[in-house]
Each structure stands twice: as structure tokens, then as C-alpha cells.
PDB file of C-alpha atoms in Angstrom:
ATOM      1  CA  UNK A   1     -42.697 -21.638  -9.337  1.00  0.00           C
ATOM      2  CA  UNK A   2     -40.262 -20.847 -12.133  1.00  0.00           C
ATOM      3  CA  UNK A   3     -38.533 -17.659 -11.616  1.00  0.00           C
ATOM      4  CA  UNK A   4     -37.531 -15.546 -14.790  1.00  0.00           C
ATOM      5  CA  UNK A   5     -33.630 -14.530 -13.771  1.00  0.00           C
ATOM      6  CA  UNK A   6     -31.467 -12.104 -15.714  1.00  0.00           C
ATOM      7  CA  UNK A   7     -29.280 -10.458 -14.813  1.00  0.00           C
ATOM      8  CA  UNK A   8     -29.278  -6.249 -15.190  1.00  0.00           C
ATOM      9  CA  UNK A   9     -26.683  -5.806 -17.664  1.00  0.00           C
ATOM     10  CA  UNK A  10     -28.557  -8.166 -20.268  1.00  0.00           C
ATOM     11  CA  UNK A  11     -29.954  -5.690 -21.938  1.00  0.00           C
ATOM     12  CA  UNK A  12     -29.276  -5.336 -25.662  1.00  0.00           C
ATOM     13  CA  UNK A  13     -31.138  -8.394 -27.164  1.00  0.00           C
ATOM     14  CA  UNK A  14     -34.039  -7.433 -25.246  1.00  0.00           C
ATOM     15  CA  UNK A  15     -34.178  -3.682 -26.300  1.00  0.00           C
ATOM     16  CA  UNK A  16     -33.386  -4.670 -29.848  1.00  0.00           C
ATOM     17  CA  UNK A  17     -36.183  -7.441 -29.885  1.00  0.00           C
ATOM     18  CA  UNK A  18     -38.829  -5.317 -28.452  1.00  0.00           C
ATOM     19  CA  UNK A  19     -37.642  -6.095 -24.435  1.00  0.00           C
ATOM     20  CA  UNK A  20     -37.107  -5.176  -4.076  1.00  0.00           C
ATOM     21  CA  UNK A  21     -39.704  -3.297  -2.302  1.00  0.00           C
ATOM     22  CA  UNK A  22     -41.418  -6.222  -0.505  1.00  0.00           C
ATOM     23  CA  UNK A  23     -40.826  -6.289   3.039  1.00  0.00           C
ATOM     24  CA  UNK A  24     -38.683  -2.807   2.804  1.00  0.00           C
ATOM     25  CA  UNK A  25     -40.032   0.719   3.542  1.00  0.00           C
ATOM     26  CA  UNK A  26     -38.189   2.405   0.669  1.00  0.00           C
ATOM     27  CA  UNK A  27     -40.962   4.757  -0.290  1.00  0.00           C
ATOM     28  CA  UNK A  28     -39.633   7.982   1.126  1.00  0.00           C
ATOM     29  CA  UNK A  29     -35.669   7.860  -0.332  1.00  0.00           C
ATOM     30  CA  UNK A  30     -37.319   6.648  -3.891  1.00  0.00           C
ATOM     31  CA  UNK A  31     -40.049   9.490  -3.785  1.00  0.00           C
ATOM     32  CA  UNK A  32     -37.827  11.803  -2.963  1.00  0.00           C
ATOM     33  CA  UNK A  33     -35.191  10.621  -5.921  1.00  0.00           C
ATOM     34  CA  UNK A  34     -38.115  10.241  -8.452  1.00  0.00           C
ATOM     35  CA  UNK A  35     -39.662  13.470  -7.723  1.00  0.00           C
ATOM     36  CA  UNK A  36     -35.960  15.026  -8.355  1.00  0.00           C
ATOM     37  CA  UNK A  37     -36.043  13.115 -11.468  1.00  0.00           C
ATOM     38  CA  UNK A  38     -39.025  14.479 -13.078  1.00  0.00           C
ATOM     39  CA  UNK A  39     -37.930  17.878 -12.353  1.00  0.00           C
ATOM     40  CA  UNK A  40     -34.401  17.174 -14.031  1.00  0.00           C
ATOM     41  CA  UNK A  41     -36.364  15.570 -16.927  1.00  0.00           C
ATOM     42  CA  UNK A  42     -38.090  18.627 -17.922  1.00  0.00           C
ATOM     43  CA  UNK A  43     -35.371  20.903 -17.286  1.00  0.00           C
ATOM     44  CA  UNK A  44     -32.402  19.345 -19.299  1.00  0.00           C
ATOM     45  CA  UNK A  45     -32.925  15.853 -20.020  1.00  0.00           C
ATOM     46  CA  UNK A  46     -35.557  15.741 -22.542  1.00  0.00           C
ATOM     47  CA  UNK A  47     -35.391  13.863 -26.065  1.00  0.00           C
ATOM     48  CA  UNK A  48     -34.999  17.254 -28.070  1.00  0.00           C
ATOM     49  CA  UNK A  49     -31.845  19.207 -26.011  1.00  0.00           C
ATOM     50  CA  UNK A  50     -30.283  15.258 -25.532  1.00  0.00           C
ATOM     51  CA  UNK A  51     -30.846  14.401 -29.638  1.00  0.00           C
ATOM     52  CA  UNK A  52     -29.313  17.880 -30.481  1.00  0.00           C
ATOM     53  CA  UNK A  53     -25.874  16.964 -28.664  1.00  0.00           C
ATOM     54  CA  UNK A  54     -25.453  13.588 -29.624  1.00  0.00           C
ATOM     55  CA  UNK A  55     -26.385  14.166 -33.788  1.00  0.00           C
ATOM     56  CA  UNK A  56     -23.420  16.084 -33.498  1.00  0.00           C
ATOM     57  CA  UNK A  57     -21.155  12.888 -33.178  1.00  0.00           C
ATOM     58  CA  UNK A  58     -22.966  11.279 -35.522  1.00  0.00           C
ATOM     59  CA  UNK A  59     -22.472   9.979 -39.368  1.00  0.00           C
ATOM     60  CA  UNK A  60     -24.345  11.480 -42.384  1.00  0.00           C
ATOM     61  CA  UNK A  61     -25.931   7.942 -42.651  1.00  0.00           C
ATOM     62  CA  UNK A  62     -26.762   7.173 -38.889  1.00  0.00           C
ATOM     63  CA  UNK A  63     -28.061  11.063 -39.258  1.00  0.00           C
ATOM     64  CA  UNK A  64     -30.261  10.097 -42.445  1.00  0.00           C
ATOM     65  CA  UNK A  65     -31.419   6.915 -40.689  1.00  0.00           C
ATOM     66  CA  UNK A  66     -32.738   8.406 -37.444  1.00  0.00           C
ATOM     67  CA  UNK A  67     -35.029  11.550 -39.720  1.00  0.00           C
ATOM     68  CA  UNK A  68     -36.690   8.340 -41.419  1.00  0.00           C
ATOM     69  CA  UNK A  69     -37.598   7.238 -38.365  1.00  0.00           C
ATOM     70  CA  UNK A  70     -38.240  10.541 -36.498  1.00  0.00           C
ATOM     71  CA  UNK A  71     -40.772  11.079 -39.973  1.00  0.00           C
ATOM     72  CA  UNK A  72     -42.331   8.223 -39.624  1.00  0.00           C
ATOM     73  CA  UNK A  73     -43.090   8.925 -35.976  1.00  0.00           C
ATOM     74  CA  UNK A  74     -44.610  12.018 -36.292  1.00  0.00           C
ATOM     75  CA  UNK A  75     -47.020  10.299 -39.260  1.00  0.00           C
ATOM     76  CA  UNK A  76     -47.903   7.717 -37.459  1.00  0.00           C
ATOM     77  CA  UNK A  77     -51.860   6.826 -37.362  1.00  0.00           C
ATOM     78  CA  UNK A  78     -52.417   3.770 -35.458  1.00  0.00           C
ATOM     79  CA  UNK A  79     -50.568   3.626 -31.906  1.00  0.00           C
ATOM     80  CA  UNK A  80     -49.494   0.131 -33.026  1.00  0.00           C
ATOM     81  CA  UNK A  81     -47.813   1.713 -35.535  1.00  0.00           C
ATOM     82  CA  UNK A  82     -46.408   4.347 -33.323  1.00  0.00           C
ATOM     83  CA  UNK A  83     -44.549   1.984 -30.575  1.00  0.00           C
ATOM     84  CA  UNK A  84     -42.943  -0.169 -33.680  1.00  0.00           C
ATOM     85  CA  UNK A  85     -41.290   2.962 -34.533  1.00  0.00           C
ATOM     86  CA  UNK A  86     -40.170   4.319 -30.854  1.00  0.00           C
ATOM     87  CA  UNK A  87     -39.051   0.999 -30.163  1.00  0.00           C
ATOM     88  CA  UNK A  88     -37.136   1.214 -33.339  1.00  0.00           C
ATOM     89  CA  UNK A  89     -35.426   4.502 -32.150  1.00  0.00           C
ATOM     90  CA  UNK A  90     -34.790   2.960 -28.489  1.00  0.00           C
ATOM     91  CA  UNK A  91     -33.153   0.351 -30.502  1.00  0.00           C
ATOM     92  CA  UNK A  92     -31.138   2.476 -32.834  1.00  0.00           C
ATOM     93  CA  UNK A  93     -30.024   5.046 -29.824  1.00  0.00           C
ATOM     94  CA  UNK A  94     -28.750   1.949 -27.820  1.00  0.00           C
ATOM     95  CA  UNK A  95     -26.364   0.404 -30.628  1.00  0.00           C
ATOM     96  CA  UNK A  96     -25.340   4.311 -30.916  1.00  0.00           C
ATOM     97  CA  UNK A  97     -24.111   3.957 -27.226  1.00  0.00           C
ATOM     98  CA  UNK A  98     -27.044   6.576 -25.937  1.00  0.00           C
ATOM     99  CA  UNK A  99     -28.323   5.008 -23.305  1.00  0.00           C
ATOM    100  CA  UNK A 100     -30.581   8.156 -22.445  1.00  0.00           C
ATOM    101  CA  UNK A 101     -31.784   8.458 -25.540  1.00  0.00           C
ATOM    102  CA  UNK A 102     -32.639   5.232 -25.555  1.00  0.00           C
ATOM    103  CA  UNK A 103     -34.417   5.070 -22.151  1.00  0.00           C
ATOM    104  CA  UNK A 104     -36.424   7.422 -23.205  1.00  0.00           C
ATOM    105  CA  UNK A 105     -38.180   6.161 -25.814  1.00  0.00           C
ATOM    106  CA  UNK A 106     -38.414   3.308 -24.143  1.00  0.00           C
ATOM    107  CA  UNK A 107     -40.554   5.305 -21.385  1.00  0.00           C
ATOM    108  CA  UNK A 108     -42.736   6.375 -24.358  1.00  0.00           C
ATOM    109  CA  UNK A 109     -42.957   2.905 -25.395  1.00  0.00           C
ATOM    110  CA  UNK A 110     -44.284   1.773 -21.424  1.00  0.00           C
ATOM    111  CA  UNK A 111     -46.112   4.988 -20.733  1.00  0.00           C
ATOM    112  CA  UNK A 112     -48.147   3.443 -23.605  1.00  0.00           C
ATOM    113  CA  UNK A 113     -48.421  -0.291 -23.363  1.00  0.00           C
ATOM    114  CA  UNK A 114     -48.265  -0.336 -19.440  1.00  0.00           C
ATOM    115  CA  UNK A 115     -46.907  -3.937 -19.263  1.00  0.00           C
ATOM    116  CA  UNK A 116     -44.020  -5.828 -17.310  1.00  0.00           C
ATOM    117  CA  UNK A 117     -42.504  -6.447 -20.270  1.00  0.00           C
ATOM    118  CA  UNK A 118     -42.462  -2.402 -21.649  1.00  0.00           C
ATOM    119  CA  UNK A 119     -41.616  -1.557 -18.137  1.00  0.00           C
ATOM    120  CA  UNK A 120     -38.698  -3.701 -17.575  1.00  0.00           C
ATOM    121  CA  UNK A 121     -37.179  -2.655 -21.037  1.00  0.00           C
ATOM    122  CA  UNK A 122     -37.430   1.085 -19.838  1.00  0.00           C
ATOM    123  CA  UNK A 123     -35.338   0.021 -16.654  1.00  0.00           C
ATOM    124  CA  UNK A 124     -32.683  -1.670 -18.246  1.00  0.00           C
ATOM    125  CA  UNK A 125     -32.859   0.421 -20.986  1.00  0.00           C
ATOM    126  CA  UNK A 126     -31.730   3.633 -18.876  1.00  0.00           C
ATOM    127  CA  UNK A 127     -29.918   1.046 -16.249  1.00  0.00           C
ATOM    128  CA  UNK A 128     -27.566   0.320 -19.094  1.00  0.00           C
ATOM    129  CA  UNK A 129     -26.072   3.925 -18.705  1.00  0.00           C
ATOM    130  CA  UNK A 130     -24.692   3.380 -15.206  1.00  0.00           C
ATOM    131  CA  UNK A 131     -21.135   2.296 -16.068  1.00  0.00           C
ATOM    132  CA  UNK A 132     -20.799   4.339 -18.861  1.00  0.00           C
ATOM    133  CA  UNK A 133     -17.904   6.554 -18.843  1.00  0.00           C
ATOM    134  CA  UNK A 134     -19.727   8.829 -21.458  1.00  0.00           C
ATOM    135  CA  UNK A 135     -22.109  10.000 -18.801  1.00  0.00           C
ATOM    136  CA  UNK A 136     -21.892  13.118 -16.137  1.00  0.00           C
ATOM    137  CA  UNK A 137     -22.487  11.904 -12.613  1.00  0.00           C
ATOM    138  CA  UNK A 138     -25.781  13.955 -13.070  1.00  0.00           C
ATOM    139  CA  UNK A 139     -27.220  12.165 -15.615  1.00  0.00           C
ATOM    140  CA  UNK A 140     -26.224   8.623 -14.165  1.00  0.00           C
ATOM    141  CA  UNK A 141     -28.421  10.170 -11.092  1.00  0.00           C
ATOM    142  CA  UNK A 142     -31.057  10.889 -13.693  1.00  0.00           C
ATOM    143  CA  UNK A 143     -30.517   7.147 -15.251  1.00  0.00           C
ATOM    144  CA  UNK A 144     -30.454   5.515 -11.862  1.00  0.00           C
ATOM    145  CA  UNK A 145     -34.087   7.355 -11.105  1.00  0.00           C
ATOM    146  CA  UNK A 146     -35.702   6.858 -14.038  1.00  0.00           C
ATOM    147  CA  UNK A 147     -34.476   3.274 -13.796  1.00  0.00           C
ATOM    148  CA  UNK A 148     -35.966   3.276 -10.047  1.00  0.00           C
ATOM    149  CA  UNK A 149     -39.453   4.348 -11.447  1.00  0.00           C
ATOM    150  CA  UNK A 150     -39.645   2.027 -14.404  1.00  0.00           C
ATOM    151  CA  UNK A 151     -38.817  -1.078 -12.317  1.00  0.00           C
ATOM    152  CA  UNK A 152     -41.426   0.124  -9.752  1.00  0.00           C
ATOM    153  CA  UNK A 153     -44.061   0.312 -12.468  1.00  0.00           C
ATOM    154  CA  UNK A 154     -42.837  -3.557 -13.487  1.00  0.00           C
ATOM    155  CA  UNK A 155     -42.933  -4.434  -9.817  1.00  0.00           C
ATOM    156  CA  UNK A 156     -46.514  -3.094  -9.414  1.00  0.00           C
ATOM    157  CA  UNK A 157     -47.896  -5.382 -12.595  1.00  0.00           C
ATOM    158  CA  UNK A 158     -46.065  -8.141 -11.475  1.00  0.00           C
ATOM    159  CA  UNK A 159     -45.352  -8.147  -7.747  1.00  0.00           C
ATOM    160  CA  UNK A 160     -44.044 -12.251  -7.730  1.00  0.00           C
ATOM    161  CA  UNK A 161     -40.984 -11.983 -10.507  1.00  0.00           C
ATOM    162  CA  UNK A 162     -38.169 -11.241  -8.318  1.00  0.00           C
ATOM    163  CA  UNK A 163     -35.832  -9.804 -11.765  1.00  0.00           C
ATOM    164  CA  UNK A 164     -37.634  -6.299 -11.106  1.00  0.00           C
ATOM    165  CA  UNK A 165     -36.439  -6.151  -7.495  1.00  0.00           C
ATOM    166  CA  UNK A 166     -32.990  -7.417  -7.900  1.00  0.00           C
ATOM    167  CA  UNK A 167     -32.761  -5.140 -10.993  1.00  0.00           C
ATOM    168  CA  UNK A 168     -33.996  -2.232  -8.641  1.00  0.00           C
ATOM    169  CA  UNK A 169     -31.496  -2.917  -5.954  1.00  0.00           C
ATOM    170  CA  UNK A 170     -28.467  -3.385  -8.795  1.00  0.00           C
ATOM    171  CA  UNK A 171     -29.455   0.200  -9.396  1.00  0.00           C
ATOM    172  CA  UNK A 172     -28.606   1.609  -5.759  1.00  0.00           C
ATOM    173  CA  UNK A 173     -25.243  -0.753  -5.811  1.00  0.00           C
ATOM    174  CA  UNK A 174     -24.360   0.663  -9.288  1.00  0.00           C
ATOM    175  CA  UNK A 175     -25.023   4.270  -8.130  1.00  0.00           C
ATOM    176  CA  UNK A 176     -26.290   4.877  -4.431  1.00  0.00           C
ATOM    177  CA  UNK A 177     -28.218   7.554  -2.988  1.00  0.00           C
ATOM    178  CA  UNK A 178     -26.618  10.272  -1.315  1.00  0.00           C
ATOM    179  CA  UNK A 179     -27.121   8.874   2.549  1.00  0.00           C
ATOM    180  CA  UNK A 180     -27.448   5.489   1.751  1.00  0.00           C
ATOM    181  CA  UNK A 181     -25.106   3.887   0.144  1.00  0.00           C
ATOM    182  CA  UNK A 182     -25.833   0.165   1.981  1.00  0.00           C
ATOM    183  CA  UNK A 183     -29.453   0.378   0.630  1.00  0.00           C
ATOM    184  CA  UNK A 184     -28.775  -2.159  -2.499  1.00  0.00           C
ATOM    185  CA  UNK A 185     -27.200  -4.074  -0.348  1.00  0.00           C
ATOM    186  CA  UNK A 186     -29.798  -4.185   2.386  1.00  0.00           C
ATOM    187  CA  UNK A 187     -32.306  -5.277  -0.457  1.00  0.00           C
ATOM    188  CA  UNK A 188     -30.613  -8.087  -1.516  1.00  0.00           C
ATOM    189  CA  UNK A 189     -30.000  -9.377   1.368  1.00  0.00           C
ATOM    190  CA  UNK A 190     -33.958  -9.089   1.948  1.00  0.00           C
ATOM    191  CA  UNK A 191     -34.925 -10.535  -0.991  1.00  0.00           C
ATOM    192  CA  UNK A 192     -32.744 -13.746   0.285  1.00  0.00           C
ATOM    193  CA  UNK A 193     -35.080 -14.037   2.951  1.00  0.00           C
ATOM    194  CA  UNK A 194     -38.293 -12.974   1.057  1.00  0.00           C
ATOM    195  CA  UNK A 195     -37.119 -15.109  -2.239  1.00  0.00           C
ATOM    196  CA  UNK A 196     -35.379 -18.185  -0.438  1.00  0.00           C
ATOM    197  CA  UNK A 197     -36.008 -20.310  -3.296  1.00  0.00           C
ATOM    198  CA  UNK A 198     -34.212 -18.009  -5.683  1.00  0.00           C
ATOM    199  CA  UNK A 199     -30.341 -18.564  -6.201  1.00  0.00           C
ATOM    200  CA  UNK A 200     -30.467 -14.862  -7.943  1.00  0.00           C
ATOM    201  CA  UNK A 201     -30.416 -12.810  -4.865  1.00  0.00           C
ATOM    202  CA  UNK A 202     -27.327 -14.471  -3.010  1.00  0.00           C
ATOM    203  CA  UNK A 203     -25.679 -15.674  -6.342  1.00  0.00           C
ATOM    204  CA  UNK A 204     -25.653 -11.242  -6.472  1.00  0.00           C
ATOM    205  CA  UNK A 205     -24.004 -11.162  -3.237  1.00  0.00           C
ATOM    206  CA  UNK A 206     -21.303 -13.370  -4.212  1.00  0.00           C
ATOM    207  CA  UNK A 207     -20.419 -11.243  -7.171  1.00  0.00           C
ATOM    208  CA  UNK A 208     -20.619  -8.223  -5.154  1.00  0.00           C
ATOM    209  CA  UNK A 209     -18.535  -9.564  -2.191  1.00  0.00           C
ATOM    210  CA  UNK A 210     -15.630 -11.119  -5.004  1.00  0.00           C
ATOM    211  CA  UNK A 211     -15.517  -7.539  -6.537  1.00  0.00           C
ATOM    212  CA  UNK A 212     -14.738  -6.018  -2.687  1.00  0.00           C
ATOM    213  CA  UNK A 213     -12.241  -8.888  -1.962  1.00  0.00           C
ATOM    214  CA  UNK A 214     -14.063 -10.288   0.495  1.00  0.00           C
ATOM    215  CA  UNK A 215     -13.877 -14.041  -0.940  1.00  0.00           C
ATOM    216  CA  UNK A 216     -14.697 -15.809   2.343  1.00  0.00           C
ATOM    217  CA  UNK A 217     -18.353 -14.315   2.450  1.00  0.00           C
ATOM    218  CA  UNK A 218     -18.318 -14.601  -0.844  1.00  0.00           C
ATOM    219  CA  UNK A 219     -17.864 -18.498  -0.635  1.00  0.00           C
ATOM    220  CA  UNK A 220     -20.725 -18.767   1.599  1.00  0.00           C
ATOM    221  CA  UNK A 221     -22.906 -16.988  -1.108  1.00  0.00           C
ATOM    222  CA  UNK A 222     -21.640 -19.175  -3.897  1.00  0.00           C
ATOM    223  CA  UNK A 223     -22.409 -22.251  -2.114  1.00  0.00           C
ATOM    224  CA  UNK A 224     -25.770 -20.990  -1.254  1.00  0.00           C
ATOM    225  CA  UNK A 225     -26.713 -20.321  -4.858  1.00  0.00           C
ATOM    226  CA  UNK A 226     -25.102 -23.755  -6.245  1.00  0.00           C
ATOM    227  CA  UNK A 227     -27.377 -25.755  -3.616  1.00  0.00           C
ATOM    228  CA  UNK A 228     -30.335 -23.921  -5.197  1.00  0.00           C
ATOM    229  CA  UNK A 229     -29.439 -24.304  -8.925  1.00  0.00           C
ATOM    230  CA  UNK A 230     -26.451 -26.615  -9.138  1.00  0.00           C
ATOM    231  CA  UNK A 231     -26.264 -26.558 -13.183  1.00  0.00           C
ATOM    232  CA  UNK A 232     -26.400 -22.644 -13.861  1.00  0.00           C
ATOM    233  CA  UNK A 233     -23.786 -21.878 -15.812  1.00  0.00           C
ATOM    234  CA  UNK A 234     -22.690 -18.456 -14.497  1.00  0.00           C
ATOM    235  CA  UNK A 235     -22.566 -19.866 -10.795  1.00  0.00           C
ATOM    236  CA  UNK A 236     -20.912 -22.803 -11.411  1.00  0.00           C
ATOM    237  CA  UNK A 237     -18.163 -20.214 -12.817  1.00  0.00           C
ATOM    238  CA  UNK A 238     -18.564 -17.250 -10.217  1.00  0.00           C
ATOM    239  CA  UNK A 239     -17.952 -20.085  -8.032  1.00  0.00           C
ATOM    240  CA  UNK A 240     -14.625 -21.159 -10.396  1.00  0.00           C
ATOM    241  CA  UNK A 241     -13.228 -17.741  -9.357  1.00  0.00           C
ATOM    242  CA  UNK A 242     -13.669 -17.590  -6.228  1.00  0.00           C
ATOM    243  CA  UNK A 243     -12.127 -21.343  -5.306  1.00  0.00           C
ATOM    244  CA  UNK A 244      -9.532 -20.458  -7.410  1.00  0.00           C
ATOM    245  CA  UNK A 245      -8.587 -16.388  -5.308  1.00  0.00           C
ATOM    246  CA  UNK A 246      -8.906 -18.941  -2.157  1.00  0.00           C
ATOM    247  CA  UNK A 247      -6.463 -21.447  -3.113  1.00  0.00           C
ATOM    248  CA  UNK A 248      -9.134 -24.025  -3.041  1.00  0.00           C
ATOM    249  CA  UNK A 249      -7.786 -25.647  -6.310  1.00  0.00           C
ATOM    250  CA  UNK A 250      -9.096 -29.010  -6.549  1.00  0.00           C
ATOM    251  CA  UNK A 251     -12.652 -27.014  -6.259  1.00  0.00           C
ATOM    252  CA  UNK A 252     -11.922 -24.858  -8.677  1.00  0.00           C
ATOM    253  CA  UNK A 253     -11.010 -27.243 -11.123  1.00  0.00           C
ATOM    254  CA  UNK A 254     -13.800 -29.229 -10.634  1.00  0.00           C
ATOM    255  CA  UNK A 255     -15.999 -26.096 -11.284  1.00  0.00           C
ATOM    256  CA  UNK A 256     -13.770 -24.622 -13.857  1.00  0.00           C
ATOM    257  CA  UNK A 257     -14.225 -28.265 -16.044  1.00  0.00           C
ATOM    258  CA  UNK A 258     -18.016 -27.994 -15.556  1.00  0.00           C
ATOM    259  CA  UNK A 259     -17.937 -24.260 -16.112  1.00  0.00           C
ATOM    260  CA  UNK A 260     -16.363 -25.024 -19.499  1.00  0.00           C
ATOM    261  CA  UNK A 261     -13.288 -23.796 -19.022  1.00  0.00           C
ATOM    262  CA  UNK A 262      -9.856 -25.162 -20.421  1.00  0.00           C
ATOM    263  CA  UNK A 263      -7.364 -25.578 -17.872  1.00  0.00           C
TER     264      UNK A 263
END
């Protein structure tokens, strides 16, 4: 069965063109973390108190842009209608670097159409925000968990795509819960076992274990994923890299010629 693979950070064509749980017992940590984050939703990180701050840093134009749209929202008739237009505002808040913003309109957006698709966009959408330097540590926690919940809806409608899972542990590696700071890492590593036609899951590893230094494991993942999907691109160059930190040069030129690279 094919497998749609992307990775998390992947996100801007798909919010602009709108865009692990098996075999785990993660219910309690997530309900805990989700219940937090609709609490901290209605107390300080709602569209209103979040649009007021950021306008501020904003251009007359960009300013001018986002009331046409906010107008047209609040006339809109047909809920058709109304989703072209929050999309268009997830869109617009995302190329203004707003990654909250953008999320959540994006939730609007799901909350209404309730598909993979919608779902998946809200993830990534507020999963975008976890590297940014803009944010407080608070509201990455409030990214990471709304993130969480919006992947959970995805997995829910479509149980089989593995994306939703890997996307949902990238979100504990990216910013862990207090306690539990292996728990990304203990889902991919399920999902290897529950997925073990999927190069995704251990092609993750590899990444993970190149940025910690740990190259030898991170060998063993590379050559894991190639022998699942020999001609994708991004491990044939992962797996560039990590020849070349190893000394393993004739490897790594091999790779590097096939990854495109000019040597």
C-alpha cells in the first residue's frame, strides 16, 4: 500500500493551497496536555488578543489586506464561502511569519470540514511554530498541543497513513512534555515496528541520531531506510552526510553523485 510521506516541516505549499498512537498508551500525558491547552486557548491565545499584537508590526497594506478579508468573513453566507476566506487568512498569517494565527484559522477551517486533509493542515499549520525564535516557550507549549489534537483528529479519520503519527511524534521531539522527554522518540521507534514497510519512521531516526552525533546508529537507520526506498532523494542524501562525518568516503561519494551533489 502506498504510503503518503512528508515530512513535518513541509508546510507552506500545503497551507497556501488549501493543505503514532497505535500500539502506545499515550492517552493520559496527551489528555492532560490538551486539556491544558484549551484552557490556555481561552485565556490568552485567542484570534482577537493574538491579531491585536501582531497588526502592530504590520504594514498599512498587509493591515488593509487582512480588514478585506476579516469583512468578507463576517459577510459570509454560504459556509463554502466562509472556509475560502479562513483559509485565505491561515494563508496570509503564515507568509506573515504567525504561525498561531495561522493555526488557528486553520482549526476553524477543520472544526468545519472534519477531514484528514483540514486536520493535517491545522497540525502543521501550528507545528510550523516550534522552531520559531519569535515564540515564548508558552506558546510553543500551546503550538505543540494544539498540534497534538489536530493530528489526533487526522489519525482518527484515517488510522492507516502513518504522516499523522510521525508528524505527532516530531511534535514531542521538537518540544517534549515536561516528564517525558524520550516519548517522540519511543514513538518512532514503534511505528518502525508497527509501519515496517515504511522507510519514514527510521529514515526520522537517522536524522535525529546525525543531529545528536551519534553517526554509528545513525548509519544503521540510513541503511534501513535506503533498503526500503533506495531512490528517495532525501535518504540517498541524509545518507551522503552521514558516510561522509564517518570517513566512509567512497560511500559518500557514491551517494553524494546520486544525491545530486557536485563534488
Amino acid at each position: 500500500m502506498k504510503q503518503k510521506e512528508q515530512a513535518l516541516y513541509i508546510v507552506g505549499a500545503l497551507i497556501l493551497l488549501a493543505v503514532l498512537y497505535l500500539a502506545f498508551d499515550t492517552k493520559p500525558s496527551t489528555q492532560k496536555a490538551l486539556e491544558k491547552s484549551r484552557a490556555l486557548t481561552t485565556r490568552e491565545f485567542d484570534i482577537p488578543m493574538l491579531r491585536t499584537e501582531a497588526v502592530k508590526r504590520l504594514k498599512e497594506d498587509q493591515t488593509e489586506y487582512l480588514e478585506t478579508l476579516e469583512a468578507q468573513l463576517r459577510h459570509s453566507g454560504q459556509d463554502s464561502m466562509k472556509r475560502n476566506i479562513l483559509k485565505q487568512l491561515s494563508g496570509y498569517w503564515f507568509s506573515l511569519q504567525q504561525p498561531l494565527l495561522a493555526g488557528l484559522y486553520a482549526r476553524e477551517v477543520a472544526d468545519l470540514e472534519n477531514t484528514p486533509e483540514s486536520w493535517s493542515i491545522s497540525g502543521t499549520t501550528f507545528a510550523s511554530g516550534l522552531r520559531s525564535s519569535s515564540l515564548e516557550e508558552k506558546q510553543k507549549r500551546f503550538a505543540r498541543d494544539q498540534a497534538l489534537e489536530s493530528f489526533e483528529h487526522a489519525i482518527s479519520l484515517e488510522p492507516d497513513v502513518i504522516d499523522h503519527r510521525i508528524n505527532q511524534a516530531l511534535c514531542y521531539i521538537e518540544v517534549p512534555l515536561d516528564g517525558e522527554p524520550m516519548k517522540g522518540i519511543q514513538m518512532l521507534a514503534g511505528l518502525v515496528q508497527n509501519y515496517p514497510e515504511s522507510p519514514a519512521p527510521v529514515y526520522h531516526l537517522a536524522r535525529l541520531a546525525v543531529q545528536t552525533g551519534q553517526y554509528d546508529r545513525a548509519k544503521t537507520r540510513i541503511e534501513q531506510a535506503l533498503a526500503l526506498a533506495p531512490d528517495d532523494t532525501r535518504i540517498i542524501c541524509l545518507a551522503a552526510d552521514i558516510y561522509t562525518a564517518l570517513g566512509q568516503m567512497e560511500e559518500a561519494s557514491r551517494m553524494s553523485a546520486r544525491c545530486g551533489r557536485n563534488e
